[in-house]
Tab-separated table of C-alpha atoms in Angstrom:
chain	number	residue	atom	x	y	z
A	1	MET	CA	5.918	16.281	-8.212
A	2	PRO	CA	7.991	14.168	-5.454
A	3	ASP	CA	9.807	11.366	-6.991
A	4	ILE	CA	8.091	7.905	-5.760
A	5	HIS	CA	9.659	5.160	-6.779
A	6	GLY	CA	11.177	1.770	-5.524
A	7	ILE	CA	10.229	-0.079	-2.503
A	8	ILE	CA	7.035	1.463	-0.974
A	9	ALA	CA	6.342	0.143	2.756
A	10	TYR	CA	3.110	-0.244	4.132
A	11	PRO	CA	3.576	-0.441	7.713
A	12	VAL	CA	0.865	-2.033	9.947
A	13	THR	CA	-1.013	-0.284	12.609
A	14	PRO	CA	0.084	-1.058	16.028
A	15	PHE	CA	-2.934	-0.988	18.861
A	16	SER	CA	-2.344	0.263	22.533
A	17	ASP	CA	-3.267	-2.862	23.724
A	18	ALA	CA	-2.108	-6.108	22.843
A	19	ALA	CA	-5.873	-7.423	22.049
A	20	GLY	CA	-6.496	-4.920	19.578
A	21	ALA	CA	-9.259	-3.529	21.650
A	22	PRO	CA	-10.321	-0.171	19.973
A	23	ASN	CA	-8.563	2.359	22.495
A	24	GLY	CA	-6.350	3.935	20.276
A	25	VAL	CA	-3.237	3.559	18.247
A	26	ALA	CA	0.520	2.825	19.954
A	27	THR	CA	1.985	5.881	18.626
A	28	GLU	CA	5.706	5.150	20.117
A	29	ARG	CA	5.545	1.534	18.625
A	30	LEU	CA	4.064	3.052	15.192
A	31	ALA	CA	7.222	5.534	15.541
A	32	ALA	CA	9.612	2.790	15.912
A	33	LEU	CA	8.337	0.606	13.147
A	34	VAL	CA	8.575	3.381	10.684
A	35	GLY	CA	11.924	4.487	11.654
A	36	ARG	CA	13.267	0.616	11.341
A	37	LEU	CA	11.459	0.960	7.803
A	38	VAL	CA	12.861	4.271	6.584
A	39	SER	CA	16.623	3.061	8.152
A	40	SER	CA	16.023	-0.121	6.422
A	41	GLY	CA	16.411	1.634	2.998
A	42	VAL	CA	13.064	1.361	1.434
A	43	HIS	CA	12.066	4.791	-0.638
A	44	ALA	CA	8.781	5.676	0.627
A	45	ILE	CA	6.340	5.007	3.000
A	46	ALA	CA	2.597	4.633	2.630
A	47	PRO	CA	0.600	4.405	6.104
A	48	LEU	CA	-2.975	3.273	6.101
A	49	GLY	CA	-3.514	1.253	3.575
A	50	SER	CA	-5.342	-2.291	4.040
A	51	THR	CA	-1.972	-3.427	5.830
A	52	GLY	CA	-2.689	-0.548	8.588
A	53	GLU	CA	-6.223	-1.318	9.300
A	54	LEU	CA	-7.561	1.869	7.728
A	55	ALA	CA	-11.048	0.332	7.515
A	56	TYR	CA	-10.868	-0.029	11.066
A	57	LEU	CA	-9.888	2.979	12.546
A	58	ASP	CA	-11.584	6.197	13.553
A	59	GLU	CA	-10.676	9.639	12.564
A	60	PRO	CA	-8.535	10.391	15.696
A	61	GLU	CA	-7.091	7.407	15.011
A	62	PHE	CA	-6.350	7.925	11.383
A	63	ASP	CA	-5.194	11.712	12.635
A	64	ALA	CA	-2.589	9.772	14.841
A	65	VAL	CA	-1.106	7.559	12.272
A	66	VAL	CA	-0.531	10.344	9.859
A	67	ASP	CA	1.159	12.689	12.376
A	68	THR	CA	3.248	10.087	13.778
A	69	THR	CA	4.599	8.581	10.521
A	70	ILE	CA	5.300	12.287	8.950
A	71	ALA	CA	6.817	13.027	11.976
A	72	THR	CA	8.927	9.877	12.019
A	73	VAL	CA	10.279	10.117	8.590
A	74	ASP	CA	10.615	13.544	8.871
A	75	GLY	CA	11.302	14.484	5.091
A	76	ARG	CA	13.831	11.291	4.514
A	77	VAL	CA	11.721	9.821	2.148
A	78	PRO	CA	8.156	10.574	0.500
A	79	VAL	CA	5.315	9.637	2.481
A	80	ILE	CA	1.683	8.330	0.564
A	81	VAL	CA	-1.195	8.460	3.036
A	82	GLY	CA	-3.970	6.142	2.485
A	83	VAL	CA	-7.242	8.445	2.944
A	84	SER	CA	-9.842	6.130	1.584
A	85	ASP	CA	-13.113	5.858	2.908
A	86	VAL	CA	-17.046	4.810	1.703
A	87	THR	CA	-17.817	8.540	1.693
A	88	THR	CA	-16.435	11.254	-0.593
A	89	ALA	CA	-16.981	13.773	2.463
A	90	LYS	CA	-14.396	11.578	4.803
A	91	THR	CA	-11.956	10.775	2.021
A	92	VAL	CA	-11.867	14.610	1.167
A	93	ARG	CA	-11.500	15.449	4.877
A	94	ARG	CA	-8.632	12.759	4.924
A	95	ALA	CA	-6.752	13.673	2.182
A	96	GLN	CA	-6.916	17.762	3.402
A	97	TYR	CA	-5.517	16.789	6.810
A	98	ALA	CA	-2.937	14.332	5.105
A	99	GLN	CA	-1.620	17.426	3.280
A	100	ARG	CA	-1.908	19.733	6.255
A	101	ALA	CA	0.129	17.503	7.961
A	102	GLY	CA	2.983	17.057	5.291
A	103	ALA	CA	2.233	14.162	3.129
A	104	ASP	CA	3.736	14.005	-0.422
A	105	ALA	CA	0.812	12.570	-1.718
A	106	VAL	CA	-2.585	10.644	-1.106
A	107	MET	CA	-3.741	6.859	-2.032
A	108	ILE	CA	-7.453	6.688	-2.885
A	109	LEU	CA	-9.010	3.228	-3.337
A	110	PRO	CA	-12.938	4.040	-4.427
A	111	VAL	CA	-14.606	2.064	-1.210
A	112	SER	CA	-18.462	1.226	-1.951
A	113	TYR	CA	-21.103	-1.282	-0.562
A	114	TRP	CA	-22.917	-0.029	-3.981
A	115	LYS	CA	-21.202	-0.907	-7.165
A	116	LEU	CA	-20.414	2.943	-8.812
A	117	SER	CA	-20.479	3.685	-12.153
A	118	GLU	CA	-17.459	5.290	-13.784
A	119	ARG	CA	-19.081	8.454	-13.495
A	120	GLU	CA	-19.603	8.333	-9.792
A	121	ILE	CA	-16.040	7.270	-9.593
A	122	VAL	CA	-14.587	10.064	-11.594
A	123	ALA	CA	-16.912	12.397	-9.207
A	124	HIS	CA	-15.448	11.079	-6.470
A	125	TYR	CA	-11.631	11.712	-7.414
A	126	ARG	CA	-12.509	14.857	-8.984
A	127	SER	CA	-13.866	16.249	-5.741
A	128	VAL	CA	-10.769	14.953	-3.639
A	129	SER	CA	-8.703	16.671	-6.396
A	130	ASP	CA	-10.388	19.808	-6.225
A	131	ALA	CA	-10.292	19.948	-2.121
A	132	ILE	CA	-5.869	19.432	-2.092
A	133	SER	CA	-2.980	20.178	-4.237
A	134	ILE	CA	-0.969	17.491	-3.819
A	135	PRO	CA	-0.838	14.015	-6.074
A	136	ILE	CA	-3.210	11.077	-5.937
A	137	MET	CA	-2.469	7.860	-6.354
A	138	ALA	CA	-5.523	6.066	-7.642
A	139	TYR	CA	-5.501	2.665	-6.143
A	140	ASN	CA	-7.374	-0.129	-8.416
A	141	ASN	CA	-8.106	-3.249	-6.224
A	142	PRO	CA	-11.524	-4.672	-6.797
A	143	ALA	CA	-10.716	-7.631	-4.472
A	144	THR	CA	-10.935	-5.312	-1.069
A	145	SER	CA	-13.224	-2.002	-2.480
A	146	GLY	CA	-15.813	-4.308	-4.733
A	147	VAL	CA	-14.887	-1.710	-7.429
A	148	ASP	CA	-12.548	-2.354	-10.634
A	149	MET	CA	-11.181	0.599	-12.588
A	150	PRO	CA	-10.245	-0.782	-15.894
A	151	PRO	CA	-7.174	0.863	-17.426
A	152	GLU	CA	-8.895	3.285	-19.834
A	153	LEU	CA	-11.008	4.859	-16.885
A	154	LEU	CA	-7.551	5.232	-15.065
A	155	VAL	CA	-5.856	7.079	-18.137
A	156	ARG	CA	-9.089	8.756	-18.633
A	157	MET	CA	-8.582	10.207	-15.148
A	158	PHE	CA	-4.997	10.969	-15.259
A	159	ASP	CA	-5.753	12.917	-18.751
A	160	THR	CA	-9.026	14.810	-16.869
A	161	ILE	CA	-8.186	15.203	-13.416
A	162	GLU	CA	-5.673	17.797	-12.313
A	163	ASN	CA	-3.999	15.680	-9.322
A	164	VAL	CA	-4.392	12.191	-10.275
A	165	THR	CA	-0.827	11.301	-11.340
A	166	MET	CA	0.059	7.550	-10.761
A	167	VAL	CA	-1.637	4.493	-10.437
A	168	LYS	CA	-1.396	1.525	-8.245
A	169	GLU	CA	-2.596	-1.774	-9.757
A	170	SER	CA	-3.407	-4.820	-7.926
A	171	THR	CA	-5.488	-6.833	-9.462
A	172	GLY	CA	-2.457	-9.046	-10.120
A	173	ASP	CA	-3.159	-9.132	-14.165
A	174	LEU	CA	0.036	-8.037	-16.022
A	175	THR	CA	-1.846	-6.717	-19.102
A	176	ARG	CA	-3.655	-4.028	-17.391
A	177	MET	CA	-0.195	-2.635	-16.750
A	178	HIS	CA	0.912	-3.012	-20.346
A	179	ARG	CA	-2.547	-1.285	-21.411
A	180	ILE	CA	-2.146	1.730	-19.018
A	181	ASP	CA	1.285	2.112	-20.345
A	182	GLU	CA	0.031	1.783	-23.779
A	183	LEU	CA	-3.135	3.726	-23.562
A	184	SER	CA	-1.107	6.686	-21.832
A	185	GLY	CA	1.902	6.362	-24.245
A	186	GLY	CA	4.140	6.025	-21.146
A	187	ARG	CA	3.290	8.896	-19.266
A	188	LEU	CA	1.113	7.757	-16.297
A	189	PRO	CA	3.111	6.068	-13.858
A	190	PHE	CA	2.164	2.609	-12.531
A	191	TYR	CA	3.038	0.898	-9.180
A	192	ASN	CA	2.632	-2.844	-8.620
A	193	GLY	CA	0.318	-3.791	-5.450
A	194	SER	CA	0.251	-7.444	-6.162
A	195	ASN	CA	3.139	-9.189	-4.321
A	196	PRO	CA	2.840	-12.248	-6.204
A	197	LEU	CA	3.198	-10.636	-9.777
A	198	VAL	CA	6.155	-8.277	-8.367
A	199	LEU	CA	9.298	-9.361	-10.434
A	200	ASP	CA	6.560	-9.493	-13.847
A	201	ALA	CA	5.543	-6.059	-12.966
A	202	LEU	CA	9.231	-4.534	-12.364
A	203	LYS	CA	10.117	-6.515	-15.954
A	204	ALA	CA	7.207	-4.497	-17.244
A	205	GLY	CA	8.428	-1.220	-16.077
A	206	ALA	CA	6.560	-0.374	-12.882
A	207	SER	CA	7.838	2.592	-11.077
A	208	GLY	CA	7.638	0.625	-7.887
A	209	TRP	CA	6.689	-1.855	-5.641
A	210	CYS	CA	3.826	-1.276	-2.734
A	211	THR	CA	4.260	-3.914	-0.291
A	212	ALA	CA	4.375	-4.806	3.272
A	213	ALA	CA	6.844	-7.591	3.258
A	214	PRO	CA	9.581	-5.136	4.233
A	215	ASN	CA	8.010	-5.173	7.499
A	216	LEU	CA	9.659	-8.635	7.437
A	217	ARG	CA	12.460	-8.849	5.093
A	218	PRO	CA	13.227	-5.483	3.742
A	219	GLN	CA	16.510	-6.325	2.545
A	220	PRO	CA	15.661	-8.857	-0.266
A	221	CYS	CA	12.580	-6.303	-1.332
A	222	ILE	CA	15.077	-3.545	-2.175
A	223	ASP	CA	17.880	-6.173	-3.906
A	224	LEU	CA	15.468	-7.373	-6.353
A	225	TYR	CA	14.162	-3.952	-7.018
A	226	ASP	CA	17.779	-2.826	-7.499
A	227	ALA	CA	18.521	-6.173	-9.680
A	228	VAL	CA	15.606	-5.431	-11.808
A	229	ARG	CA	16.694	-1.844	-12.434
A	230	ALA	CA	20.391	-2.993	-13.010
A	231	GLY	CA	19.158	-5.429	-15.441
A	232	ASP	CA	20.638	-8.339	-13.491
A	233	LEU	CA	17.628	-10.785	-14.030
A	234	ASP	CA	19.101	-13.753	-13.323
A	235	ARG	CA	19.912	-12.393	-9.529
A	236	ALA	CA	16.499	-10.640	-9.321
A	237	GLN	CA	14.724	-14.071	-10.531
A	238	ALA	CA	16.752	-15.720	-7.430
A	239	LEU	CA	15.932	-13.265	-5.025
A	240	TYR	CA	12.088	-13.270	-6.253
A	241	ASP	CA	12.212	-17.161	-5.938
A	242	ASP	CA	13.301	-16.959	-2.296
A	243	LEU	CA	10.788	-14.157	-1.323
A	244	LYS	CA	7.956	-16.203	-3.450
A	245	PRO	CA	6.540	-18.284	-0.693
A	246	LEU	CA	6.756	-15.462	1.885
A	247	LEU	CA	4.758	-13.285	-0.180
A	248	GLN	CA	2.471	-15.802	-1.113
A	249	PHE	CA	1.657	-16.514	2.421
A	250	ILE	CA	1.012	-12.959	3.596
A	251	VAL	CA	-1.513	-12.220	0.858
A	252	ALA	CA	-3.401	-15.732	1.567
A	253	GLY	CA	-3.217	-15.006	5.482
A	254	GLY	CA	-4.222	-11.319	5.221
A	255	LEU	CA	-1.710	-8.855	5.444
A	256	ALA	CA	-2.316	-7.122	9.170
A	257	THR	CA	-2.874	-10.416	10.524
A	258	THR	CA	0.312	-12.277	9.131
A	259	VAL	CA	2.292	-9.259	9.157
A	260	LYS	CA	1.814	-8.700	12.584
A	261	ALA	CA	2.264	-12.176	13.821
A	262	GLY	CA	5.796	-12.053	11.952
A	263	LEU	CA	7.087	-8.800	13.563
A	264	GLU	CA	6.276	-10.471	16.730
A	265	LEU	CA	8.175	-13.421	15.585
A	266	LEU	CA	11.255	-11.184	14.712
A	267	ASP	CA	10.981	-10.229	18.186
A	268	PHE	CA	9.261	-6.696	17.595
A	269	PRO	CA	5.673	-7.374	18.675
A	270	VAL	CA	3.100	-4.862	17.560
A	271	GLY	CA	-0.102	-6.412	18.981
A	272	ASP	CA	-3.103	-8.520	17.259
A	273	PRO	CA	-5.053	-7.324	14.456
A	274	ARG	CA	-8.590	-5.261	15.265
A	275	ALA	CA	-11.635	-7.517	15.507
A	276	PRO	CA	-13.098	-8.758	13.238
A	277	LEU	CA	-9.681	-9.582	12.364
A	278	LEU	CA	-8.097	-12.597	14.436
A	279	PRO	CA	-4.452	-13.463	15.294
A	280	LEU	CA	-2.956	-15.560	13.109
A	281	ASP	CA	-3.370	-19.418	14.419
A	282	GLU	CA	-0.998	-21.712	15.488
A	283	GLU	CA	-0.708	-23.906	12.695
A	284	GLY	CA	-0.097	-20.475	10.604
A	285	ARG	CA	2.528	-19.063	12.975
A	286	ALA	CA	4.583	-22.483	12.792
A	287	ARG	CA	4.638	-22.399	8.932
A	288	LEU	CA	5.213	-18.034	8.630
A	289	LYS	CA	8.233	-19.120	11.440
A	290	ASP	CA	9.600	-21.370	9.107
A	291	LEU	CA	9.443	-19.082	6.346
A	292	LEU	CA	11.343	-16.349	8.223
A	293	ALA	CA	13.914	-18.579	9.418
A	294	ARG	CA	14.688	-19.085	5.491
């Protein structure tokens, strides 16, 4: 299993025209953004999460993001590709494509219009696991997927599905992380996906922080992780206090929307989010400009 830890950066997906119309991925701009993230010192890259607008991409666009990201990273850090889809068949296709392209792991959010039973969730993950040979990060984020996977289910999948080897927990409930650790006897690595919870999660033993924040402020994110690992909790608290307003803002305003606006404010434009998402309004841009200036 690859050593996946630390700051796992989630790049946005630049589109090929500034209005974000559905006519393809701006691969050169994506390569520049991924290269910038890797050079900043993050520990892994995770394209095609919600930050990357995975739900709004067609299959050729998905493939283009995977190919561009993996080629740009060029083995310098692990790449964890989000492959989630409403159907199991398309999730399997995406996972197989990511593996062939050279991904180190895939991340799966069990998205569904219908509320899935635990039996259906397990079958979904098992189908993907049977089709690939690289690790799966089970991603729990009921706010976006409509499906909640309790710690008991996540640990059971870890114990019974070969390639389910790690969990991204994004509910913002610290007790769930403690429960995962307790039920698995410390065997199941968990990663924090709730930006405002990051300090408490790292202190609780999270193996890493899955975040879009490094698109805008990578160094404080890396410094925060390093401070917790070094046991310098006073410094970690100061770094967190500095980052917290930005973390809260980008989550509340929608990650793709706010991060793309922030990159433009930092003179690294990547276009607008894709409809039905809208660009950040002027009031939001003014607030974000102030936060980035800090």
